[in-house]
Each structure stands twice: as C-alpha cells, then as structure tokens.
Coordinates of C-alpha atoms and ligand atoms in Angstrom, one line a residue:
M145 CA -40.7 99.8 32.4
P146 CA -43.5 102.8 32.2
D147 CA -45.9 100.0 33.9
F148 CA -42.8 99.8 36.7
W149 CA -43.0 103.7 37.3
I150 CA -46.6 103.5 37.9
R151 CA -46.9 100.8 40.1
V152 CA -44.2 102.3 42.6
S153 CA -46.1 105.8 42.4
L154 CA -49.6 104.3 43.1
P155 CA -49.5 104.1 46.5
I156 CA -48.1 107.8 47.0
L157 CA -50.7 108.8 44.7
Y158 CA -53.6 106.8 46.5
S159 CA -52.3 108.6 49.9
A160 CA -52.1 111.7 48.7
L161 CA -56.0 111.5 46.8
A162 CA -56.7 110.3 50.7
A163 CA -54.9 113.0 52.5
L164 CA -56.8 115.5 49.8
L165 CA -60.0 114.3 51.1
V166 CA -59.0 114.5 54.6
W167 CA -57.8 118.2 54.0
A168 CA -61.7 118.7 52.5
I169 CA -63.7 116.9 55.6
F170 CA -61.2 118.1 58.1
S171 CA -58.1 120.2 58.2
A172 CA -54.5 120.5 56.4
V173 CA -53.0 119.8 59.4
Y174 CA -54.8 116.5 59.8
A175 CA -54.3 115.8 55.8
L176 CA -50.5 116.2 56.2
S177 CA -50.2 114.7 59.6
F178 CA -51.9 112.0 57.2
M179 CA -49.4 111.7 54.1
V180 CA -46.9 111.9 56.9
L181 CA -47.8 108.7 58.5
V182 CA -48.3 106.7 55.3
L183 CA -44.9 108.1 53.8
L184 CA -42.8 106.8 56.9
M185 CA -45.1 103.4 56.6
L186 CA -43.7 103.1 53.0
I187 CA -40.4 103.8 54.6
A188 CA -40.4 101.3 56.9
Y189 CA -42.2 98.7 54.3
R190 CA -39.2 99.5 51.6
A191 CA -36.7 99.5 54.2
R192 CA -38.1 96.1 55.6
Q193 CA -37.6 94.8 51.9
L194 CA -34.1 95.9 51.4
Y195 CA -33.0 94.3 54.8
K196 CA -34.4 91.0 53.2
L197 CA -32.6 91.7 50.1
V198 CA -29.3 92.2 51.8
R199 CA -29.6 89.4 54.4
W200 CA -30.0 87.2 51.2
L201 CA -27.6 88.8 49.1
N202 CA -25.1 87.8 51.9
D203 CA -25.9 83.7 51.3
A204 CA -27.7 84.0 48.0
R205 CA -29.3 80.6 47.4
L206 CA -32.1 79.8 45.4
E207 CA -34.2 78.1 48.4
T208 CA -34.0 81.0 50.4
V209 CA -34.9 83.7 48.1
P210 CA -37.5 86.3 50.2
E211 CA -41.2 86.5 49.0
A212 CA -42.8 90.0 48.5
G213 CA -45.9 91.6 47.1
G214 CA -45.8 94.3 44.4
V215 CA -42.8 95.8 42.8
W216 CA -40.6 93.9 45.4
D217 CA -41.9 90.6 44.0
E218 CA -40.7 91.3 40.6
V219 CA -37.3 92.1 41.9
F220 CA -36.8 88.8 44.2
V221 CA -38.3 87.5 40.7
S222 CA -35.6 88.5 38.7
L223 CA -32.9 87.7 41.3
Y224 CA -34.4 84.4 41.6
R225 CA -33.8 83.7 38.0
M226 CA -30.6 85.2 37.7
V227 CA -29.5 83.0 40.3
K228 CA -30.9 79.9 38.9
R229 CA -29.1 80.8 35.1
H230 CA -26.0 81.3 37.2
N231 CA -26.1 78.2 38.9
L232 CA -26.8 76.4 35.9
T233 CA -23.8 78.2 34.2
K234 CA -21.6 77.3 37.0
K235 CA -22.4 73.7 36.7
E236 CA -22.1 73.6 33.0
L237 CA -18.2 74.9 33.7
A238 CA -17.9 72.9 36.8
D239 CA -18.8 69.6 34.2
E240 CA -16.4 71.1 31.4
L241 CA -13.7 71.3 33.5
Q242 CA -14.2 68.0 34.9
H243 CA -14.1 66.9 31.7
I244 CA -10.9 68.8 30.8
E245 CA -9.3 67.2 34.0
Q246 CA -10.4 63.4 33.2
A247 CA -8.9 64.3 29.6
T248 CA -5.4 65.4 30.9
A249 CA -5.2 63.1 33.7
A250 CA -5.7 60.3 31.1
F251 CA -3.0 61.4 28.4
P252 CA -0.5 59.1 28.2
E253 CA 2.0 61.6 28.8
G254 CA 2.6 63.6 31.5
V255 CA 1.8 67.5 30.9
A256 CA 2.4 70.7 33.3
S257 CA 1.5 74.3 32.6
L258 CA 4.2 76.3 33.3
N259 CA 4.0 80.5 33.2
E260 CA 6.7 82.8 32.4
L261 CA 8.3 82.6 35.5
N262 CA 8.5 78.8 35.0
R263 CA 6.0 78.4 37.6
I264 CA 3.6 75.0 37.6
E265 CA 0.1 76.5 37.0
W266 CA -1.3 72.6 36.9
C267 CA -0.1 69.3 36.1
N268 CA -1.4 66.3 35.7
P269 CA -1.1 62.7 37.4
L270 CA 1.6 61.6 35.2
A271 CA 3.8 64.8 35.4
E272 CA 3.6 64.3 39.4
L273 CA 5.1 60.8 38.7
H274 CA 7.8 62.1 36.5
F275 CA 8.8 65.0 38.1
G276 CA 8.1 64.1 41.8
L277 CA 6.1 66.9 42.1
N278 CA 2.2 67.3 44.2
A279 CA -0.4 68.8 42.4
Q280 CA -1.9 70.6 45.3
R281 CA 1.4 71.2 47.0
D282 CA 3.7 72.8 44.2
I283 CA 1.2 75.0 43.0
Q284 CA 2.6 78.1 41.6
Q285 CA 6.0 76.9 42.7
D286 CA 9.3 77.6 40.2
I287 CA 9.7 74.1 38.6
T288 CA 13.5 74.5 38.5
Y289 CA 13.5 74.5 42.3
L290 CA 11.4 70.8 41.9
V291 CA 13.3 69.1 39.6
R292 CA 16.9 70.0 40.1
Q293 CA 19.1 68.2 37.2
P294 CA 21.2 70.5 35.4
E295 CA 20.2 69.6 31.7
F296 CA 16.5 70.3 32.9
F297 CA 17.4 73.8 34.1
E298 CA 19.9 74.5 30.9
Y299 CA 17.3 72.8 28.0
L300 CA 14.5 75.2 30.0
H301 CA 16.6 78.1 29.4
A302 CA 18.2 77.6 26.5
G303 CA 15.0 78.2 24.3
E304 CA 15.8 75.6 21.7
F305 CA 12.7 73.1 21.8
A306 CA 13.1 71.5 18.8
E307 CA 14.6 68.5 19.9
P308 CA 13.2 66.7 23.1
L309 CA 15.9 66.6 26.3
V310 CA 16.7 62.5 27.4
M311 CA 17.1 62.6 31.0
K312 CA 16.6 60.3 34.0
A313 CA 13.2 60.7 36.2
A314 CA 14.1 62.9 39.3
R315 CA 12.8 60.3 41.8
H316 CA 12.8 57.3 39.8
D317 CA 16.4 56.5 38.8
E318 CA 16.0 53.7 36.4
M319 CA 13.0 55.7 34.4
L320 CA 14.3 57.7 31.1
L321 CA 12.1 60.5 29.9
S322 CA 11.9 62.4 26.9
I323 CA 10.4 66.0 27.5
V324 CA 9.7 68.4 25.1
L325 CA 8.3 72.6 25.8
V326 CA 5.4 73.6 23.9
P327 CA 5.2 77.5 24.1
Y328 CA 1.4 78.4 24.2
G329 CA -0.5 81.5 25.4
G330 CA 2.1 84.2 24.9
N331 CA 4.5 83.6 27.6
K332 CA 3.4 80.3 28.8
R333 CA 4.5 77.0 28.3
L334 CA 3.5 73.6 28.3
L335 CA 5.9 70.8 29.2
I336 CA 5.4 67.1 28.1
S337 CA 6.8 64.4 29.5
R338 CA 7.3 60.9 28.1
D339 CA 8.5 57.8 29.7
I340 CA 10.9 55.9 27.0
T341 CA 12.0 53.5 29.6
Q342 CA 10.9 50.5 27.5
L343 CA 11.4 52.0 24.1
E344 CA 15.0 52.3 25.2
R345 CA 15.4 48.9 26.9
I346 CA 14.0 47.6 23.3
E347 CA 16.4 49.7 21.3
T348 CA 19.3 48.5 23.2
M349 CA 18.5 45.3 23.2
R350 CA 17.9 45.9 19.2
R351 CA 21.4 47.0 19.1
D352 CA 22.7 44.3 20.9
F353 CA 21.0 41.6 18.8
V354 CA 22.7 43.2 15.5
A355 CA 25.7 43.1 16.7
N356 CA 25.9 39.4 17.7
V357 CA 24.3 38.5 14.9
S358 CA 26.9 40.1 12.7
H359 CA 29.7 39.0 15.3
E360 CA 28.4 35.3 15.1
M361 CA 28.6 35.6 11.4
R362 CA 31.7 37.5 10.9
T363 CA 33.6 34.8 12.6
P364 CA 32.9 31.7 10.3
L365 CA 32.8 33.9 7.3
T366 CA 36.5 35.3 7.8
V367 CA 37.8 31.3 8.8
V368 CA 35.7 30.6 5.1
N369 CA 37.4 33.9 3.4
G370 CA 41.0 32.7 4.8
F371 CA 40.8 29.5 3.5
V372 CA 39.8 30.3 0.1
E373 CA 42.6 33.0 0.0
N374 CA 45.1 30.2 1.2
L375 CA 43.9 28.0 -1.6
Q376 CA 44.1 30.8 -4.3
D377 CA 47.7 31.6 -3.3
M378 CA 48.1 27.9 -2.8
D379 CA 50.8 26.5 -5.3
D380 CA 50.4 23.1 -4.3
L381 CA 47.1 22.3 -5.0
S382 CA 47.1 19.1 -3.7
H383 CA 44.0 17.2 -3.5
E384 CA 44.5 16.3 0.2
N385 CA 45.1 19.9 1.1
I386 CA 42.2 20.6 -1.3
Q387 CA 39.7 18.0 0.8
R388 CA 41.3 18.9 4.0
A389 CA 40.2 23.2 3.9
L390 CA 37.1 22.0 2.3
Q391 CA 35.9 20.0 5.1
L392 CA 37.0 23.0 7.8
M393 CA 35.0 25.3 5.2
A394 CA 31.9 22.6 5.3
G395 CA 32.0 22.7 9.1
Q396 CA 32.2 27.0 9.2
T397 CA 29.4 26.7 7.0
R398 CA 27.0 24.5 8.7
R399 CA 28.0 26.9 11.8
M400 CA 26.3 29.8 9.8
D401 CA 23.5 27.7 8.8
H402 CA 22.5 26.6 12.0
L403 CA 22.8 30.2 13.5
V404 CA 20.9 31.2 10.2
S405 CA 18.0 28.6 11.1
D406 CA 17.8 29.4 14.7
L407 CA 17.3 32.9 14.3
L408 CA 14.3 32.1 11.6
T409 CA 13.1 29.7 14.2
L410 CA 13.1 32.6 16.8
S411 CA 11.7 35.0 14.6
R412 CA 8.8 33.0 13.8
L413 CA 7.7 31.8 17.3
E414 CA 8.0 35.9 18.2
S415 CA 5.9 36.9 15.1
D416 CA 2.3 37.6 15.9
D417 CA 1.4 36.1 12.4
H418 CA 2.1 32.5 14.1
P419 CA -0.1 31.5 17.1
L420 CA 0.3 28.5 18.4
Q421 CA -1.3 25.6 16.2
A422 CA -2.0 23.0 18.8
E423 CA -2.7 19.6 17.9
M424 CA -2.7 16.0 20.3
V425 CA 0.2 15.2 20.4
D426 CA 1.3 11.3 21.2
M427 CA 4.2 11.6 23.5
Q428 CA 5.3 8.7 23.8
S429 CA 6.4 8.6 19.9
L430 CA 7.6 12.0 20.1
L431 CA 9.6 11.2 23.5
D432 CA 11.0 8.3 21.6
E433 CA 12.7 10.4 18.6
V434 CA 13.8 12.5 20.9
Y435 CA 15.8 9.7 22.5
R436 CA 16.8 8.3 19.5
D437 CA 18.6 12.0 18.6
G438 CA 19.9 12.3 21.7
Q439 CA 21.7 8.9 21.5
M440 CA 22.8 9.8 17.9
L441 CA 24.3 13.5 18.9
S442 CA 26.3 11.3 21.7
A443 CA 27.6 8.8 19.4
G444 CA 28.2 6.4 22.4
R445 CA 29.8 8.8 24.4
H446 CA 26.9 9.0 27.1
Q447 CA 24.7 6.8 28.8
H448 CA 20.7 7.4 28.0
S449 CA 17.7 6.7 29.5
L450 CA 14.0 7.7 29.0
D451 CA 11.3 7.3 31.6
V452 CA 7.6 7.7 30.6
T453 CA 5.2 8.1 33.4
G454 CA 3.4 10.9 32.3
V455 CA 0.1 11.4 30.3
A456 CA 0.1 10.4 26.7
R457 CA -0.9 12.9 24.9
L458 CA -0.3 16.7 25.2
L459 CA -2.2 19.6 23.6
G460 CA 0.7 21.5 22.0
N461 CA 2.3 21.8 18.4
R462 CA 4.1 18.9 17.7
D463 CA 7.2 20.3 15.6
E464 CA 7.6 23.1 18.3
L465 CA 7.7 20.7 21.4
R466 CA 10.5 18.5 19.2
S467 CA 12.1 21.5 18.9
A468 CA 12.3 22.6 22.5
F469 CA 12.6 18.9 24.2
G470 CA 15.5 18.6 21.2
N471 CA 17.2 21.6 22.3
L472 CA 17.3 20.3 26.1
V473 CA 18.5 16.9 24.7
S474 CA 21.3 18.5 22.6
N475 CA 22.9 20.7 25.2
A476 CA 23.1 18.0 27.9
V477 CA 24.9 16.1 25.0
R478 CA 27.1 19.1 24.3
Y479 CA 27.7 19.7 28.1
T480 CA 28.3 16.6 29.4
P481 CA 31.6 15.0 29.4
E482 CA 32.2 11.6 27.8
G483 CA 31.0 8.8 29.9
G484 CA 28.4 10.7 31.7
T485 CA 24.3 10.0 32.2
I486 CA 21.7 11.7 30.2
K487 CA 18.3 11.3 31.8
L488 CA 15.1 12.3 29.9
R489 CA 11.7 11.7 31.8
W490 CA 8.5 12.5 31.1
D491 CA 6.1 12.4 34.3
L492 CA 3.4 14.2 36.2
R493 CA 4.4 16.7 39.2
G494 CA 0.6 17.4 40.7
D495 CA -1.6 17.5 38.0
K496 CA 1.1 19.5 35.6
P497 CA 3.1 17.2 33.0
V498 CA 6.4 17.8 33.1
F499 CA 9.6 16.8 30.7
S500 CA 12.8 16.8 32.2
V501 CA 16.4 16.6 31.3
K502 CA 19.0 15.7 33.9
D503 CA 22.3 15.3 33.4
S504 CA 26.0 14.6 34.9
G505 CA 27.7 17.6 32.9
I506 CA 29.5 20.4 33.7
G507 CA 26.7 22.1 35.3
V508 CA 26.6 26.1 35.2
E509 CA 27.0 28.6 38.3
A510 CA 23.7 29.9 39.8
Q511 CA 24.7 33.6 38.7
H512 CA 24.5 32.4 35.1
I513 CA 21.6 30.8 35.7
P514 CA 19.0 34.0 35.1
R515 CA 20.7 34.7 32.0
L516 CA 20.6 31.5 29.8
T517 CA 17.8 31.9 28.3
E518 CA 18.9 35.7 26.4
R519 CA 19.8 35.5 23.1
F520 CA 23.7 34.7 22.9
Y521 CA 24.5 34.3 26.4
R522 CA 26.8 31.6 27.2
V523 CA 29.0 30.9 29.9
D524 CA 31.4 29.5 27.9
R525 CA 31.8 31.0 25.0
S526 CA 34.4 28.8 23.2
R527 CA 32.9 25.0 24.3
S528 CA 29.4 26.5 22.9
R529 CA 31.1 27.1 19.6
E530 CA 33.2 24.1 19.9
T531 CA 30.0 22.0 19.9
G532 CA 28.3 23.7 17.6
G533 CA 26.0 25.9 20.0
T534 CA 24.6 29.2 18.0
G535 CA 23.9 30.7 21.7
L536 CA 20.1 30.7 21.0
G537 CA 18.4 27.3 21.7
L538 CA 17.4 28.0 25.2
A539 CA 16.1 31.4 24.1
I540 CA 14.3 29.0 21.3
V541 CA 13.2 26.9 24.2
K542 CA 11.6 29.4 26.6
H543 CA 10.1 31.0 23.8
I544 CA 8.1 28.0 22.9
A545 CA 7.6 27.4 26.5
L546 CA 5.5 30.6 27.1
R547 CA 3.7 29.4 23.5
H548 CA 2.4 26.9 25.6
Q549 CA 1.9 28.3 28.7
A550 CA 4.9 26.4 30.4
R551 CA 7.4 27.0 32.5
L552 CA 11.0 26.8 32.0
E553 CA 13.0 25.5 35.3
I554 CA 16.7 25.1 35.8
V555 CA 18.4 23.4 38.6
S556 CA 22.2 23.0 38.1
E557 CA 25.2 22.9 40.1
E558 CA 28.7 23.7 38.7
G559 CA 30.8 20.4 38.0
S560 CA 27.9 18.0 39.3
G561 CA 25.2 18.2 36.3
S562 CA 21.9 20.7 35.5
T563 CA 18.3 19.4 34.9
F564 CA 16.0 21.4 32.7
S565 CA 12.7 20.9 33.4
L566 CA 9.5 22.2 31.5
V567 CA 6.6 22.4 33.3
F568 CA 3.2 22.5 31.5
P569 CA -0.3 23.5 32.7
E570 CA -3.3 21.0 33.3
K571 CA -5.1 22.7 31.1
R572 CA -2.5 21.1 28.1
V573 CA -3.6 17.5 28.9
A574 CA -5.7 15.9 26.3
Ligands
ADP900 P1 24.4 27.6 23.2 O1 24.1 27.1 21.9 O2 25.4 28.0 23.6 O3 24.4 26.0 23.7 P2 21.9 28.0 24.8 O4 21.1 28.9 24.3 O5 21.5 26.1 24.4 O6 23.3 28.1 23.7 O7 22.2 27.8 25.9 C1 23.0 28.8 26.6 C2 24.5 28.4 27.6 O8 23.6 28.1 28.5 C3 25.1 27.6 27.2 O9 26.3 28.2 26.1 C4 25.8 27.0 28.2 O10 26.4 27.7 29.1 C5 24.6 27.2 29.4 N1 23.9 25.4 29.0 C6 22.8 25.0 28.7 N2 22.8 23.9 28.8 C7 23.4 23.3 29.5 C8 23.6 22.0 30.3 N3 23.0 20.9 30.3 N4 24.6 22.2 31.2 C9 25.6 23.3 31.5 N5 25.5 24.2 30.8 C10 24.7 24.6 30.0

C-alpha cells in the first residue's frame, strides 16, 4: 500500500520540482501556470481512465478489460482477476445446480418444494406429471389452486403427515398416488408423491387370488365335512352307504388335489428360480401322447383326429409343452358335448410352428375371450366344476406360452366351437 501512495504522488512531486525549476529560471507566474497545466492534464488523464472503468463496468467481461499504465493498470488487473474468480465460482455453482436438477429429475418420486404459503418453489418432472403442473408456468402459484381435490386440501392443512395420503392423480384418473409432506428448513415443506397404481393392482390381485383359492378349497372341504358328519350320525352304517359316501368324498379330495397341483404348477412357472430348461422335443411322440390322453378323457364320447405337418422337433421343455397341449385338449373334451369333434393339428404358419385344438363344442361369447387366461375366470362356473376344472388351466397355458415366447390365440363362437392355438416363434424350430 505505501508503494501505491508513492506511485500516485510521484507525477505531482515531479511536476512540483519542475515548477520550482521554472520559477528559478523564469518567474513565479510561469511556474504557477506550468503547475496548473500539469494538474489539469493529470485530472483529464484520470477522468479518461475513470470513464473507461465505468464503461467497462456496464458490461464487465474478461475480454474487454481496459488497458492502462501506472496505478490504473494495477486497478484493471485486480478487476480482471476478480471477474475471473467470479466467473469461475459462477460456473461451479451452475454445474452444482445442474447436478442437483439432474438428480431430482432422476428421482423415482415426484418432489415439489412448497413455502409457508403453500406456493410452489420448484418441482421435478415427476411432480409435474403427478399433479399436472408446469414447472415454469406454475412456480410461485398456490398448490391448492392447481391440485383441487378436497382430500389433498384437507391433508395439507391438517398438519398430520405421519400417514401418507392415497389419492387419484389430478389429471390421470387411472393413476393412484401416495403422497407425503416432509417439513424442512423452518416453514417449508417437501411434497413427495409416488405412483402406486401398479402396487395397488398387484395388491388387489393378491387379495382376489387368496379369496379365490380359499373359496375353491372351502367348497370341497365343506362337502367332505358334511359326509363325515353324516357318517358319524348315521345309525345304519351299511357297507353300501359307506361306499357311496367314500366315493363322493374321494371325488372332492381329487378336486382339491387337482387344485393344489395346478397351483403348484403355476407358482413354479412364475418363479424366477425356474428358467426354462429347453431341449429338442420330438413332436410326433409328444403329440401322440397328448392325442391318446384326449381319447382316454373322452371315453368314446367324441371323434378325435390328429394332423401333423409341422416341424419334427421343437426347442422347448417337453413336460411344459405336454402340460399346455394337454390342458387345451382336456378343455376341448370338457366343453364339447357328446358326439362332437376334436381336431388336433401341428403345422406351420409361414415359418412359425403352430399347435391348435379345434372343437365343435359350446364355444365362448366374444366378451369373455380376453379374460379366459385369468386365474379362476370361468364362463360357466358350475360346468367347469362339474367337469373337474380348476379354473387355472388356461392361466397355466398362458405362462408356458410366455416361457416359450409363444402366443395363445383364441377364436371362438358361442354354440359352434372354439380353436385354441399356440403360435411358436421361428427361433424355436430345431
Ligand atoms: P377350467 O378349469 O374352468 O376349464 P380353464 O382356465 O382351463 O379353466 O378355462 C377357463 C374357462 O374358459 C373355462 O371355465 C371355460 O369357460 C372356458 N373354456 C376353456 N376352453 C374352452 C373350450 N374349448 N370351449 C369352451 N369354453 C372353454
């Protein structure tokens, strides 16, 4: 700093010495005039530098920092460094902000920050989607003006956020949201929303499934129980009576056994621990077995045929294929009245192998077709049960098809029969 003062004073000092010399050689008036002239020049020079500085400050960019000599150079160099540091900090902050924005955008949940007046300070894209917001347009808007569901309004004002609020999304009726508010930084709150549509759907499916299984088990159990109680109360325990009751009980236990084994098959097919064990399956022998099983089930009540023109070998799992084909054939037998026909066919559609079972049975109304592969979905409950159906056959077929990247196609007309086809991808041709 002392150095600075010396350098600022030096021009005045030198001109004062020069003025003294002028005084000594000429006169005091000349010396004074000389001194005034020098000082005016100095003021003009500094005014010019000040002007440059002010002009530059209006648009302070590194490239346009003015150049000057003496102390002014020092001023401009310091300013240059300051702007450079400032630019660097600005860039670092912008990078940091961008990181934070990217992180919040990648959040699997919607996040919006609300101030003490419930005005939106910022929000991520998922929050925009969940609440139908627009991050640019709606900033500083009161969220209760934009999300108008009464339950949301109540939740926001109740101040009790231990339990999440479950509500439908503002502009997507089919989307279910779980919402929590987390207080932070004094009076602010983070509004966190999660799309639980899928979870809720799975939960409903699970509940329905448990209810269905319990119901399916309860019916035969009730029947068996009834027989046991009857037998206990019966005075006349004749051999004939016992035989009849045991026969009926055996029918019910068989039904439970089928149900449990279908349930186990389904759970095995769905489990991730059981990837498909593919092998080269000799189709002729497999189809012969399925055909024979079908005839046995029919016990002479239907006319069967088997037409094989497709590939000799398929890359797949023999047991699973047999179970899927067998289920389709067993359905054809069970839903075709006596005297009807059941045609099995193994052929090619373009390059794709196709197994199909065509029956002349009762058929299915079009509205039921999309739901037939749902577990326990039946068009006619009593008919399915009477014929020993568990309601799981087509669900099993669909799973096996999925595991073989095959498609299950159903063509049916009520009263005139159905064709169930499994269309395999070309890549399964051995
Ligand atoms: P189920 O054990 O009841 O037969 P599935 O899952 O195999 O269960 O079939 C579901 C429903 O699809 C059946 O209850 C029946 O209503 C209908 N269905 C299946 N196959 C046929 C068919 N070949 N003809 C007519 N209806 C059928």
